[in-house]
PDB file of C-alpha atoms (C1' of nucleotides) in Angstrom:
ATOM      1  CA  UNK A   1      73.145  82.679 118.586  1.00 64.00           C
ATOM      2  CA  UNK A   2      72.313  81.910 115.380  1.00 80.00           C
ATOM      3  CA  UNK A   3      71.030  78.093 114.934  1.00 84.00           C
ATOM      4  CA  UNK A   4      69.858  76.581 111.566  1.00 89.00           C
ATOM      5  CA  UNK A   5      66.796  78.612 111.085  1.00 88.00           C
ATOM      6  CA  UNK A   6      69.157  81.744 111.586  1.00 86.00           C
ATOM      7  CA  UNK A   7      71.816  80.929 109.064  1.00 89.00           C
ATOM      8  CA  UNK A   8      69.090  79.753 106.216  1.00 90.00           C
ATOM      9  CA  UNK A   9      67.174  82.819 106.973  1.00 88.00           C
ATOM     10  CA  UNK A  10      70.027  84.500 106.544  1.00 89.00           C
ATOM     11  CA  UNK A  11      71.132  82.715 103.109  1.00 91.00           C
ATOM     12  CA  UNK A  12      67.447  83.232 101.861  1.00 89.00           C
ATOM     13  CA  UNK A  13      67.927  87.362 102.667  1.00 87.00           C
ATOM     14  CA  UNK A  14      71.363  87.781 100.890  1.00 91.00           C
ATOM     15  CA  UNK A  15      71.307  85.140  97.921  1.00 93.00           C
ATOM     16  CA  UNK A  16      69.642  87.369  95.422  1.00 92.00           C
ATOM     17  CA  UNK A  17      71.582  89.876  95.587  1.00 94.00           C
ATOM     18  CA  UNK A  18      74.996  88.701  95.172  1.00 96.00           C
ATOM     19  CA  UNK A  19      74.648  84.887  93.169  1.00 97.00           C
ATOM     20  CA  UNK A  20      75.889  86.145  89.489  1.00 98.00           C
ATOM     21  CA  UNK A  21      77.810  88.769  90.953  1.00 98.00           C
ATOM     22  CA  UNK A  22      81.368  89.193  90.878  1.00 98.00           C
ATOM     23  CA  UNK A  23      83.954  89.733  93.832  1.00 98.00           C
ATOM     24  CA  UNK A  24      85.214  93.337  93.140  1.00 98.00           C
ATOM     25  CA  UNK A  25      87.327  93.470  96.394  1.00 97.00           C
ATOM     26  CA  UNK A  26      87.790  91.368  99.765  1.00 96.00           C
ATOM     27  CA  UNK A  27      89.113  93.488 102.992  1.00 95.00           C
ATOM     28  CA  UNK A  28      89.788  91.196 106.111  1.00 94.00           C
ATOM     29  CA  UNK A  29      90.164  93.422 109.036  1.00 92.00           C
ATOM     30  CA  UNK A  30      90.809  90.798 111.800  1.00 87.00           C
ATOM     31  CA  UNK A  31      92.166  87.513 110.588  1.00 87.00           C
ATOM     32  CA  UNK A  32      91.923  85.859 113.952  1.00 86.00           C
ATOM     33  CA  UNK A  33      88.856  83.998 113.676  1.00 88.00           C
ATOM     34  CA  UNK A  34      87.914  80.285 115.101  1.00 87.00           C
ATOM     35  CA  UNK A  35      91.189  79.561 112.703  1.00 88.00           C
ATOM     36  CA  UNK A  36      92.831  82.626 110.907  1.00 87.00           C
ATOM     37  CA  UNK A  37      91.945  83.430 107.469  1.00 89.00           C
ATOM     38  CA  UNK A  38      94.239  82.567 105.690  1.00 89.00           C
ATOM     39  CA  UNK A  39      96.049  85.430 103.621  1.00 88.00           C
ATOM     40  CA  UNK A  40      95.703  84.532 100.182  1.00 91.00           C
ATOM     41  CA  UNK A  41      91.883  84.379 100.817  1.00 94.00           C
ATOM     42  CA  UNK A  42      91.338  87.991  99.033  1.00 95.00           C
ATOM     43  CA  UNK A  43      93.790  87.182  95.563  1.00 95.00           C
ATOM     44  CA  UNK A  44      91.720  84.040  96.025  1.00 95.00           C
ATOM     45  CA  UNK A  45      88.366  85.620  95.904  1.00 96.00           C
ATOM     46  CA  UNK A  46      88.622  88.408  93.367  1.00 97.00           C
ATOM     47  CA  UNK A  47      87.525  88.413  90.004  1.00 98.00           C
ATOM     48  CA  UNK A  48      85.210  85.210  90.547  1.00 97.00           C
ATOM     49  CA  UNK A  49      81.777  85.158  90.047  1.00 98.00           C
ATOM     50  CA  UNK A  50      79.632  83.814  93.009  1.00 98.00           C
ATOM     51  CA  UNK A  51      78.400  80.782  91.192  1.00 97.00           C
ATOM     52  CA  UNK A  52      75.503  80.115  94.329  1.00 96.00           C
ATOM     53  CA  UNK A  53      74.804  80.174  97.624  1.00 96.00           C
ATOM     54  CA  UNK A  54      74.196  76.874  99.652  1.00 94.00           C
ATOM     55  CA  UNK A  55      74.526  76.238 103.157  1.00 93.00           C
ATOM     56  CA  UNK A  56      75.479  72.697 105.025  1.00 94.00           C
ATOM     57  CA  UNK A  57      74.565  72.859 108.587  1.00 93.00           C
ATOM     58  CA  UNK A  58      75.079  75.802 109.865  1.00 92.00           C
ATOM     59  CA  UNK A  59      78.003  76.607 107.465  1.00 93.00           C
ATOM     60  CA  UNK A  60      77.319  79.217 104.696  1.00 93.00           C
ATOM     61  CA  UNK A  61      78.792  77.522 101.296  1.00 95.00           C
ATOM     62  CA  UNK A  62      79.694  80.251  98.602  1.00 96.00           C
ATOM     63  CA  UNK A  63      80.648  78.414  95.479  1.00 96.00           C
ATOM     64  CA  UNK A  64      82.889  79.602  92.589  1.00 96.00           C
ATOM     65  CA  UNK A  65      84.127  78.034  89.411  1.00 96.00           C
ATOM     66  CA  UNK A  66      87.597  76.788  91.650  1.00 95.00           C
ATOM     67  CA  UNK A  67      86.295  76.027  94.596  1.00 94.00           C
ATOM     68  CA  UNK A  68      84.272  77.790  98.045  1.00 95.00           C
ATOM     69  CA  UNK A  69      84.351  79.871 100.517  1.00 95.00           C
ATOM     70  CA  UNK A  70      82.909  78.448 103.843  1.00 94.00           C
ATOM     71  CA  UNK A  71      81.596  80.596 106.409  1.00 94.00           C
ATOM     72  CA  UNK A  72      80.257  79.520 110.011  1.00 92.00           C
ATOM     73  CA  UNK A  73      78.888  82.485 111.567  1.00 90.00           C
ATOM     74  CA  UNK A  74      80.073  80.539 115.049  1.00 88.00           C
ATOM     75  CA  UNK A  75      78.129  82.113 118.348  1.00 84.00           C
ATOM     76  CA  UNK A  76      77.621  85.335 117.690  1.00 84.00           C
ATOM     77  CA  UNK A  77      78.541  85.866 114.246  1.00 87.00           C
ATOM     78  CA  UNK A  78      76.168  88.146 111.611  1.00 87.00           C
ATOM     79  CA  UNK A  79      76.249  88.885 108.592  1.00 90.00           C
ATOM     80  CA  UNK A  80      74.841  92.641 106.747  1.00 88.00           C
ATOM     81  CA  UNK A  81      74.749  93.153 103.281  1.00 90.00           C
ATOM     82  CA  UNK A  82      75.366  97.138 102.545  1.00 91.00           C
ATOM     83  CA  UNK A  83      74.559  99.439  99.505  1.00 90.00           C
ATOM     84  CA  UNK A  84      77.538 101.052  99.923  1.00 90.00           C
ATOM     85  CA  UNK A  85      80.867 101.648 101.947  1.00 90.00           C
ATOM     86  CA  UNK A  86      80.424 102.779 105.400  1.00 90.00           C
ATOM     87  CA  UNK A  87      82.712 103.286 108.884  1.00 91.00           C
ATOM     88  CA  UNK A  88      82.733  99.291 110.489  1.00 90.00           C
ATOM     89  CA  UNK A  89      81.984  98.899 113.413  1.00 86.00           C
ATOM     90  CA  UNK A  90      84.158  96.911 116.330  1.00 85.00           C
ATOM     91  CA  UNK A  91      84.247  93.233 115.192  1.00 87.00           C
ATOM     92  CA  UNK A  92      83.443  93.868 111.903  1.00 91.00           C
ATOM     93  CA  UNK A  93      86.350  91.523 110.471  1.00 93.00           C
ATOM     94  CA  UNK A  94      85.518  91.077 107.013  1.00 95.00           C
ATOM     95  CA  UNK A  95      84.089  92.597 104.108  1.00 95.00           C
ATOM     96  CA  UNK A  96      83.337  91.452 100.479  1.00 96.00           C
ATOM     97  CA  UNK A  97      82.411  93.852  97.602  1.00 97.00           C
ATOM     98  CA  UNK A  98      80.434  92.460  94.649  1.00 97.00           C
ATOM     99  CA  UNK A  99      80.377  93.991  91.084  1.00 98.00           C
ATOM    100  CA  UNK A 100      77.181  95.741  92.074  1.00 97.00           C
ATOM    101  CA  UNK A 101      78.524  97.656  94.756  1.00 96.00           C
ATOM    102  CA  UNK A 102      76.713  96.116  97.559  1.00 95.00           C
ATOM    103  CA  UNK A 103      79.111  95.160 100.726  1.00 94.00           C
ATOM    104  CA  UNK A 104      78.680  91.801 102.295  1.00 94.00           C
ATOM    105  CA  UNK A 105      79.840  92.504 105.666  1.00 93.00           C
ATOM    106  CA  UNK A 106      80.883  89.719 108.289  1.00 92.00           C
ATOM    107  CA  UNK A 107      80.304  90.750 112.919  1.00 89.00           C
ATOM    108  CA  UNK A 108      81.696  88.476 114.762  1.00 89.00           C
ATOM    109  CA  UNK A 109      82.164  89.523 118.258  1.00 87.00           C
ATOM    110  CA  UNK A 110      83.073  86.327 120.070  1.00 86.00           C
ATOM    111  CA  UNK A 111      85.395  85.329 116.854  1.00 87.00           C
ATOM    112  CA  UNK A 112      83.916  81.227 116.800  1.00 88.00           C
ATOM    113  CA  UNK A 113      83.352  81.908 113.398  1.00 91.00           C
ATOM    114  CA  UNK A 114      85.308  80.623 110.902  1.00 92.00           C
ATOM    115  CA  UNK A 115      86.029  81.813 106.824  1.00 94.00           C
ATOM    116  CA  UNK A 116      87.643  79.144 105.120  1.00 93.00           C
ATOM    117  CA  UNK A 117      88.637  78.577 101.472  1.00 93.00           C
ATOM    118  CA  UNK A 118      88.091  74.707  99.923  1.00 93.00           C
ATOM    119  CA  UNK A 119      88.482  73.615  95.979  1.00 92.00           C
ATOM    120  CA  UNK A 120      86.535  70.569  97.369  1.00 90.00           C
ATOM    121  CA  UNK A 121      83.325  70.503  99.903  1.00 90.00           C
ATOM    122  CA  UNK A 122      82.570  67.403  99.714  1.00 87.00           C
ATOM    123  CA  UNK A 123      85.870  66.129 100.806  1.00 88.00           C
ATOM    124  CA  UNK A 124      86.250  68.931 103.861  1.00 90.00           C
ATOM    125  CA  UNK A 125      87.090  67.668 107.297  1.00 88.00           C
ATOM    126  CA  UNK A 126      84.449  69.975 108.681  1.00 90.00           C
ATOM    127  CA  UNK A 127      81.507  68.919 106.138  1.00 91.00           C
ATOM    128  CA  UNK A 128      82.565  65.275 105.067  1.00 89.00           C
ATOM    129  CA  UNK A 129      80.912  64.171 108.251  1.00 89.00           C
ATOM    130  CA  UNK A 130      77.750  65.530 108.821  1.00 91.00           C
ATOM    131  CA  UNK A 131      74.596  63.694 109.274  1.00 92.00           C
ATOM    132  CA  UNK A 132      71.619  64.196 107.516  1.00 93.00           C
ATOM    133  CA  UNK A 133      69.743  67.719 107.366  1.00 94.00           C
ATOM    134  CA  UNK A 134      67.253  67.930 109.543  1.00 94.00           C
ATOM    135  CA  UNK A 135      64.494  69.303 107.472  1.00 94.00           C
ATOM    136  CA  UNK A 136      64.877  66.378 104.433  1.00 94.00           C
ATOM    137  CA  UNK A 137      63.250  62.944 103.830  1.00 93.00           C
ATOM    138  CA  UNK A 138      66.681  61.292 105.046  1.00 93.00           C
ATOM    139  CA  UNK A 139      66.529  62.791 108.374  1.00 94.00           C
ATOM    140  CA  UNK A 140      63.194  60.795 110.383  1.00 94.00           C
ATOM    141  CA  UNK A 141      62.050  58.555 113.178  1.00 95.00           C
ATOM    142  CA  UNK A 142      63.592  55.404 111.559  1.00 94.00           C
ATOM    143  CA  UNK A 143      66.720  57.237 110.864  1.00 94.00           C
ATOM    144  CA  UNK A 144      67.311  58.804 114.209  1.00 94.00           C
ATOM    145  CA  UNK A 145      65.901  54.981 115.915  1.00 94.00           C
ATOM    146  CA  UNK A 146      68.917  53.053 113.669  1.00 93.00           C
ATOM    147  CA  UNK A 147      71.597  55.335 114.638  1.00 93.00           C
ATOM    148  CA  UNK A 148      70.902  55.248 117.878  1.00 93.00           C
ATOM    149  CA  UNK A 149      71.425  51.644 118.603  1.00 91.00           C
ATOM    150  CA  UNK A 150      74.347  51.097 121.308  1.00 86.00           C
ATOM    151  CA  UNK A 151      73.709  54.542 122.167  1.00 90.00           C
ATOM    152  CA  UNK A 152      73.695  54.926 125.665  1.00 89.00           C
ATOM    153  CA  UNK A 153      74.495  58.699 125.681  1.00 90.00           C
ATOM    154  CA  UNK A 154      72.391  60.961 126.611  1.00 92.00           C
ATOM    155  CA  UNK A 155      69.653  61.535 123.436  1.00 94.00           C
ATOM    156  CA  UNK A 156      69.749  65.688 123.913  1.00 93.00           C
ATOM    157  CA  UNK A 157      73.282  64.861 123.557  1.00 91.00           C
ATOM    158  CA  UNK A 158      72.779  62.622 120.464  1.00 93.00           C
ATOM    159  CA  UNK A 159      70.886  65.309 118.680  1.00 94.00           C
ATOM    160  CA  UNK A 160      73.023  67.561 119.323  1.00 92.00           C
ATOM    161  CA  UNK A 161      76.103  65.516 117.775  1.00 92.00           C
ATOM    162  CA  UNK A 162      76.316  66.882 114.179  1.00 91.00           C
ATOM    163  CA  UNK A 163      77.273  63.739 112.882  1.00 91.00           C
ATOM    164  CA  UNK A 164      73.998  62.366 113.331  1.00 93.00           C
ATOM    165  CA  UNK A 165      72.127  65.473 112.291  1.00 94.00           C
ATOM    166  CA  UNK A 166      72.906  68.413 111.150  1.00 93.00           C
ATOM    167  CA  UNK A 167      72.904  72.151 113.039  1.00 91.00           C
ATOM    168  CA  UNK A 168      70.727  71.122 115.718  1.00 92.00           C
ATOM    169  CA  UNK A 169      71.756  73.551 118.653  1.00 87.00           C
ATOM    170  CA  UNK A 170      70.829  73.634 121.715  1.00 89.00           C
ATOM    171  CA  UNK A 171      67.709  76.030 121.828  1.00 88.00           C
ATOM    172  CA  UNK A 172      65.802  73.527 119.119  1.00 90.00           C
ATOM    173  CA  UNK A 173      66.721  70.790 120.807  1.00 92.00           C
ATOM    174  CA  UNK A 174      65.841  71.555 123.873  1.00 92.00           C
ATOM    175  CA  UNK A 175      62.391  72.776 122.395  1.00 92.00           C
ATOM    176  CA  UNK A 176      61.449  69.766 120.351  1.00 94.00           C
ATOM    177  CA  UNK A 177      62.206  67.088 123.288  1.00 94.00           C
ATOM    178  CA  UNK A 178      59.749  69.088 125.189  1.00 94.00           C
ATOM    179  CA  UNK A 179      57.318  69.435 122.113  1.00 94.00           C
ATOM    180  CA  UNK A 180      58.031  65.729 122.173  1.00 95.00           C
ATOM    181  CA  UNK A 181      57.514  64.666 125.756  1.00 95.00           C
ATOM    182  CA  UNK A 182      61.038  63.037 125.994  1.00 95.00           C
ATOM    183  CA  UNK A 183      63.048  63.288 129.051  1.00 94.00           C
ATOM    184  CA  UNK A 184      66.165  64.515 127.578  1.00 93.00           C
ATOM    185  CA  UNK A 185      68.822  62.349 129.520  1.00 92.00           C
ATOM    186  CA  UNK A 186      67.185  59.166 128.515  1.00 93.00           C
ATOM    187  CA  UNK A 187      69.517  57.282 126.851  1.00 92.00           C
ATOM    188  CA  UNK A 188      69.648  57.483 123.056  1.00 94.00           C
ATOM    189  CA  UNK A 189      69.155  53.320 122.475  1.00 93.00           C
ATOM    190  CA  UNK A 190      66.447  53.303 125.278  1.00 93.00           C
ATOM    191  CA  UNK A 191      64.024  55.539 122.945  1.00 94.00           C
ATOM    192  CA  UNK A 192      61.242  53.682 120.970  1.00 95.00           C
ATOM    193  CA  UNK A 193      60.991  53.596 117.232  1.00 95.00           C
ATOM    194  CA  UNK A 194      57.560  55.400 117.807  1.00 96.00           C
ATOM    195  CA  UNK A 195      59.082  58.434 120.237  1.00 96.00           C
ATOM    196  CA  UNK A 196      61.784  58.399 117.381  1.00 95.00           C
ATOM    197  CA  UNK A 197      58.984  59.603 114.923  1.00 96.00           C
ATOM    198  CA  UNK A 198      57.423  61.796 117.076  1.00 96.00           C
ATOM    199  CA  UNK A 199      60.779  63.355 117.857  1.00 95.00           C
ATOM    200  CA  UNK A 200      61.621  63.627 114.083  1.00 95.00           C
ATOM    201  CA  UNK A 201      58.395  65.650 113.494  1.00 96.00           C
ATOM    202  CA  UNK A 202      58.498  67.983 116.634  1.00 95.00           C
ATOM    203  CA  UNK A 203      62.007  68.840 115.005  1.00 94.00           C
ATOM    204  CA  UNK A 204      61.455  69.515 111.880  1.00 94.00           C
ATOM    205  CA  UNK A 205      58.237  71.607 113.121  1.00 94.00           C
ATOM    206  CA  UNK A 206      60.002  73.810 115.318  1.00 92.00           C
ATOM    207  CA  UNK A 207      62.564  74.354 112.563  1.00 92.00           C
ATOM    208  CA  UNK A 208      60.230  75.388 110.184  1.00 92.00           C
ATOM    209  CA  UNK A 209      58.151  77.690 112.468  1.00 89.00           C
ATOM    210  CA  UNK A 210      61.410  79.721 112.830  1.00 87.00           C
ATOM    211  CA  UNK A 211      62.540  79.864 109.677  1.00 88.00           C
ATOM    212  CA  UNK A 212      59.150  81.198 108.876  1.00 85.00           C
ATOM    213  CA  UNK A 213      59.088  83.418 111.764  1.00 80.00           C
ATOM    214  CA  UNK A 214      62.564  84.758 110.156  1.00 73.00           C
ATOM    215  CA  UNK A 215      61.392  85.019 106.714  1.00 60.00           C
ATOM    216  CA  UNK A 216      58.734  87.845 108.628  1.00 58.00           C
ATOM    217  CA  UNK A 217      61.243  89.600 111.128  1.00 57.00           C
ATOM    218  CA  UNK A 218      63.823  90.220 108.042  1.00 53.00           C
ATOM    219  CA  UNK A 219      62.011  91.236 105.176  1.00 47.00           C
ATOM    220  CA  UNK A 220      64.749  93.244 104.076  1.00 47.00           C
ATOM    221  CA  UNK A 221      68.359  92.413 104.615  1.00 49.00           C
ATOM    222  CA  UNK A 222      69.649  95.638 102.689  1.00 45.00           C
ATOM    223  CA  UNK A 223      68.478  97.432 105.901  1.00 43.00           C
ATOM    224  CA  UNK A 224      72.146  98.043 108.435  1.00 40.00           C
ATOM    225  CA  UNK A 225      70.088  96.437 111.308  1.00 46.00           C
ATOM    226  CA  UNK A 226      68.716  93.088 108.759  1.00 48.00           C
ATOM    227  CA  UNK A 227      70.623  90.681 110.963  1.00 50.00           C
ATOM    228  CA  UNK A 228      69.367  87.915 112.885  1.00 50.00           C
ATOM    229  CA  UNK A 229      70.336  87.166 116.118  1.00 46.00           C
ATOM    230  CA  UNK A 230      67.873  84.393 117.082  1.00 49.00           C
ATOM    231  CA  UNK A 231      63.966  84.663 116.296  1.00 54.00           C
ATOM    232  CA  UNK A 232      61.706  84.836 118.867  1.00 59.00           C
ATOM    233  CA  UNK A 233      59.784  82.023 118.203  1.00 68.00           C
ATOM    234  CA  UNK A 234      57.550  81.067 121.410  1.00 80.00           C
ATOM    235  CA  UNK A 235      60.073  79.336 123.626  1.00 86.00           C
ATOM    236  CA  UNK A 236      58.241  77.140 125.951  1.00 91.00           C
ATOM    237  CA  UNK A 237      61.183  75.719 127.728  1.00 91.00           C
ATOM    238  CA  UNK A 238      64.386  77.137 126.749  1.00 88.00           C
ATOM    239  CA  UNK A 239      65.971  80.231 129.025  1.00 86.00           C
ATOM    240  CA  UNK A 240      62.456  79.274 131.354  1.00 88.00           C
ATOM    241  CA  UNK A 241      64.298  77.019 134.539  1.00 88.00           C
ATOM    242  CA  UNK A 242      61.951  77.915 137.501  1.00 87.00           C
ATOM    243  CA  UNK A 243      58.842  78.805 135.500  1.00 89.00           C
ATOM    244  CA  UNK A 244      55.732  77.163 135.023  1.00 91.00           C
ATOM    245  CA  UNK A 245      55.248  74.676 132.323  1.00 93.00           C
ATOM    246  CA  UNK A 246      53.023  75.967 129.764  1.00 93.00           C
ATOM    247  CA  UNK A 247      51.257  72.267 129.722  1.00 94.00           C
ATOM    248  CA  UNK A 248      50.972  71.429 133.255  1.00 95.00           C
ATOM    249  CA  UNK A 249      52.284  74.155 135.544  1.00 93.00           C
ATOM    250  CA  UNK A 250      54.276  72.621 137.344  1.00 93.00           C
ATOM    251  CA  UNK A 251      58.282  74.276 137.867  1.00 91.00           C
ATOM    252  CA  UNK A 252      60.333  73.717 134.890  1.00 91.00           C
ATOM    253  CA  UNK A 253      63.612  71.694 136.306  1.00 90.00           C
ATOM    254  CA  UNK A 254      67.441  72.627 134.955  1.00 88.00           C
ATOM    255  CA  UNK A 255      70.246  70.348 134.581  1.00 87.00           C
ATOM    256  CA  UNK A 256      73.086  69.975 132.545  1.00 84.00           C
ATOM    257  CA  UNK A 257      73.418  67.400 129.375  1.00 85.00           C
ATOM    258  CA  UNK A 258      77.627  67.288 128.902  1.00 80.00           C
ATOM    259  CA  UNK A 259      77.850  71.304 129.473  1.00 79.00           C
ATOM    260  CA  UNK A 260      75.025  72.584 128.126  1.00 86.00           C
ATOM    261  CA  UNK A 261      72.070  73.765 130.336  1.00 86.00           C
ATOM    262  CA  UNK A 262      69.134  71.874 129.431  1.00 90.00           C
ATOM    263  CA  UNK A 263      65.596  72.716 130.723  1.00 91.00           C
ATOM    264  CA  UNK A 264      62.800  70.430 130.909  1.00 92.00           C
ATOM    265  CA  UNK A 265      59.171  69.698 132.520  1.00 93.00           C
ATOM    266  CA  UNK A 266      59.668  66.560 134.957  1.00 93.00           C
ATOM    267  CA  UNK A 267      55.930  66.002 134.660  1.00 94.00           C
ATOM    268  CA  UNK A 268      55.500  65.973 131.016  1.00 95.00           C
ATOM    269  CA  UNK A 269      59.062  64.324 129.821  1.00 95.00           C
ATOM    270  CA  UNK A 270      59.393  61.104 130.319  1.00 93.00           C
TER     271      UNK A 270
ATOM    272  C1'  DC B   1      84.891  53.729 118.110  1.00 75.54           C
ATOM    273  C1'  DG B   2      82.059  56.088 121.889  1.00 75.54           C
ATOM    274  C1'  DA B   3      81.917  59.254 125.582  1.00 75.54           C
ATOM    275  C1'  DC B   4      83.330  63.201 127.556  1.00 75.54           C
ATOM    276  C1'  DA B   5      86.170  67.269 129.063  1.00 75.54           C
ATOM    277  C1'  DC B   6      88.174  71.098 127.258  1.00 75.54           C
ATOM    278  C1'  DA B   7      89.296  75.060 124.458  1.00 75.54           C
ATOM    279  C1'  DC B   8      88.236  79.028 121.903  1.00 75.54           C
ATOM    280  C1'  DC B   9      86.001  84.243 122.853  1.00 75.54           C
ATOM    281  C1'  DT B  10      83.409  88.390 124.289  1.00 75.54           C
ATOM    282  C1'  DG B  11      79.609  90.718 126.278  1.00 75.54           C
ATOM    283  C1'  DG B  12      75.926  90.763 129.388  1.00 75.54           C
ATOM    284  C1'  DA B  13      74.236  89.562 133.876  1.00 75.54           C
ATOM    285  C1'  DT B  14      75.170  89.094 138.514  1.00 75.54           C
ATOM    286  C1'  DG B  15      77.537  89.683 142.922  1.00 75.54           C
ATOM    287  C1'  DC B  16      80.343  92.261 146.040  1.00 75.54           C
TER     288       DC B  16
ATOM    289  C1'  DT C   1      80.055 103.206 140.328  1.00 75.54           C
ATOM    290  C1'  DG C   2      83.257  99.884 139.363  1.00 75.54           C
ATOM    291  C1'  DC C   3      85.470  95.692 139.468  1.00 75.54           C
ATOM    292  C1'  DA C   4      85.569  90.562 139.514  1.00 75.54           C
ATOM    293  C1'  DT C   5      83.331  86.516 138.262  1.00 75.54           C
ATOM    294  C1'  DC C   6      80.320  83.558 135.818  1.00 75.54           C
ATOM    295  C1'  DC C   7      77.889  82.006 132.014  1.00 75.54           C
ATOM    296  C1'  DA C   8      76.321  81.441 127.276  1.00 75.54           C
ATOM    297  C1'  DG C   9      77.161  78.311 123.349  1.00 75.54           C
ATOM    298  C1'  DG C  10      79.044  75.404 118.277  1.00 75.54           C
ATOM    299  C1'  DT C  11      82.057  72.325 117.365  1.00 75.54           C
ATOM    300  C1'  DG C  12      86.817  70.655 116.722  1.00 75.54           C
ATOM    301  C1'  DT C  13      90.392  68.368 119.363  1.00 75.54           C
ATOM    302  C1'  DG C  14      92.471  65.520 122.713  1.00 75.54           C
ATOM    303  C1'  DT C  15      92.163  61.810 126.103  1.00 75.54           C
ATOM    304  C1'  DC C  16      90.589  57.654 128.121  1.00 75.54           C
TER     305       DC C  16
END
DNA sequence: CGACACACCTGGATGC
DNA sequence: TGCATCCAGGTGTGTC
């Protein structure tokens, strides 16, 4: 599943070798994504240069001189960047040739990806709204204290609303509220100012550590298997219901925050 | 507006 | 061995 870490690890592996380049040819092989693609996506691609490569989220932002292509690699979405032309494979839906010949090819098995074509980010539905990203000055404890006042959901919930920040899924979430020592169905208002900060840090520190832990697994994104699925940063709560908590041993306890599984030590969130 | 259920989709795990 | 069922999860949409 790839979270934020994924996608910018993923952005960091293919930007050099297709910003300046132009779009030779576009093949879409299965329109039928999250929405379909539309069909004037290809005549609306070719011939541009690929201005840069930005990403919002967890939404890959390629930017030309008329507008951008947005990409959301969804659940299970990947993205290969080839030397040359070779058989896909089953769910490989799109492909985009650059000047230089290398193939950036889009996987998307479970199709809740999405390839959309804007003249305008910053007035898109799906990017006008998002919060701050997570890894910037804007996103901290006073932030994420002020905007949850009247808050009474849930606070794994309230990270997890992309409004309020951006591509926090539910692995890192789930992760840093441990890291944290927050109960994560404490209501968002009921959370000091202090626990805020804490919070903000133990996010933007697991973030980091598996971005970093990307930037090692995928050295090389020309290789056919340079994909990400997610990193294997040490999970200490995540995918672990029954096991012991790393800190205090006791039996790691599984619930459910809206319908998302969420994992957590009763002893050491509170 | 906030809160929440639901939908989308496939593959892997699990149960019979 | 094979079939049915469940679950995972990001995020937009609809409803209350």
């Amino acid at each position: 599943m790839p979270e934020l870490p994924e996608v910018e690890t993923t952005l960091r592996g293919i930007k050099k070798y297709i910003v300046d380049e132009k779009i030779t040819d576009v093949v879409i092989r299965f329109p039928r994504l999250r929405w379909p693609i539309s069909k004037n996506l290809p005549s609306l691609l070719k011939g541009q240069r690929l201005l840069n490569l930005t990403r919002r989220s967890k939404y890959l932002l390629f930017s030309f001189k008329t507008g951008a292509l947005i990409l959301h690699l969804g659940m299970s979405g990947r993205l290969r960047l080839l030397d040359k032309e070779v058989a896909p494979l089953k769910h490989d839906h799109i492909d985009i040739q650059f000047s230089n010949g290398k193939i950036l090819r889009f996987n998307d098995a479970r199709r809740f990806g999405a390839a959309l074509w804007t003249e305008d980010t910053s007035s898109h539905p799906l990017l006008k709204d998002i919060g701050p990203e997570p890894l910037t000055r804007a996103f901290s404890g006073d932030y994420l204290w002020q905007a949850a006042r009247k808050r009474k959901v849930a606070v794994k919930s309230f990270l997890m609303n992309g409004k309020i920040v951006a591509g926090l899924g539910n692995i890192y979430v789930t992760e840093a509220l441990y890291a944290a020592g927050i109960y994560p169905f404490t209501p968002a208002a009921d959370i000091s100012r202090t626990r805020y900060q804490r919070l903000a840090t133990e996010i933007k520190k697991v973030l980091q550590k598996a971005i970093k832990k990307g930037g090692t697994t995928l050295k090389d994104f020309m290789r056919s298997d340079g994909s990400p699925g997610y990193f294997s940063i040490e999970l200490h709560v995540y995918g672990r219901a029954g096991k012991a908590c790393h800190r205090c041993r006791a039996s790691l306890k599984s619930s459910r925050a809206g319908a998302r599984a969420t994992v957590y030590c009763g002893r050491c969130q509170t």
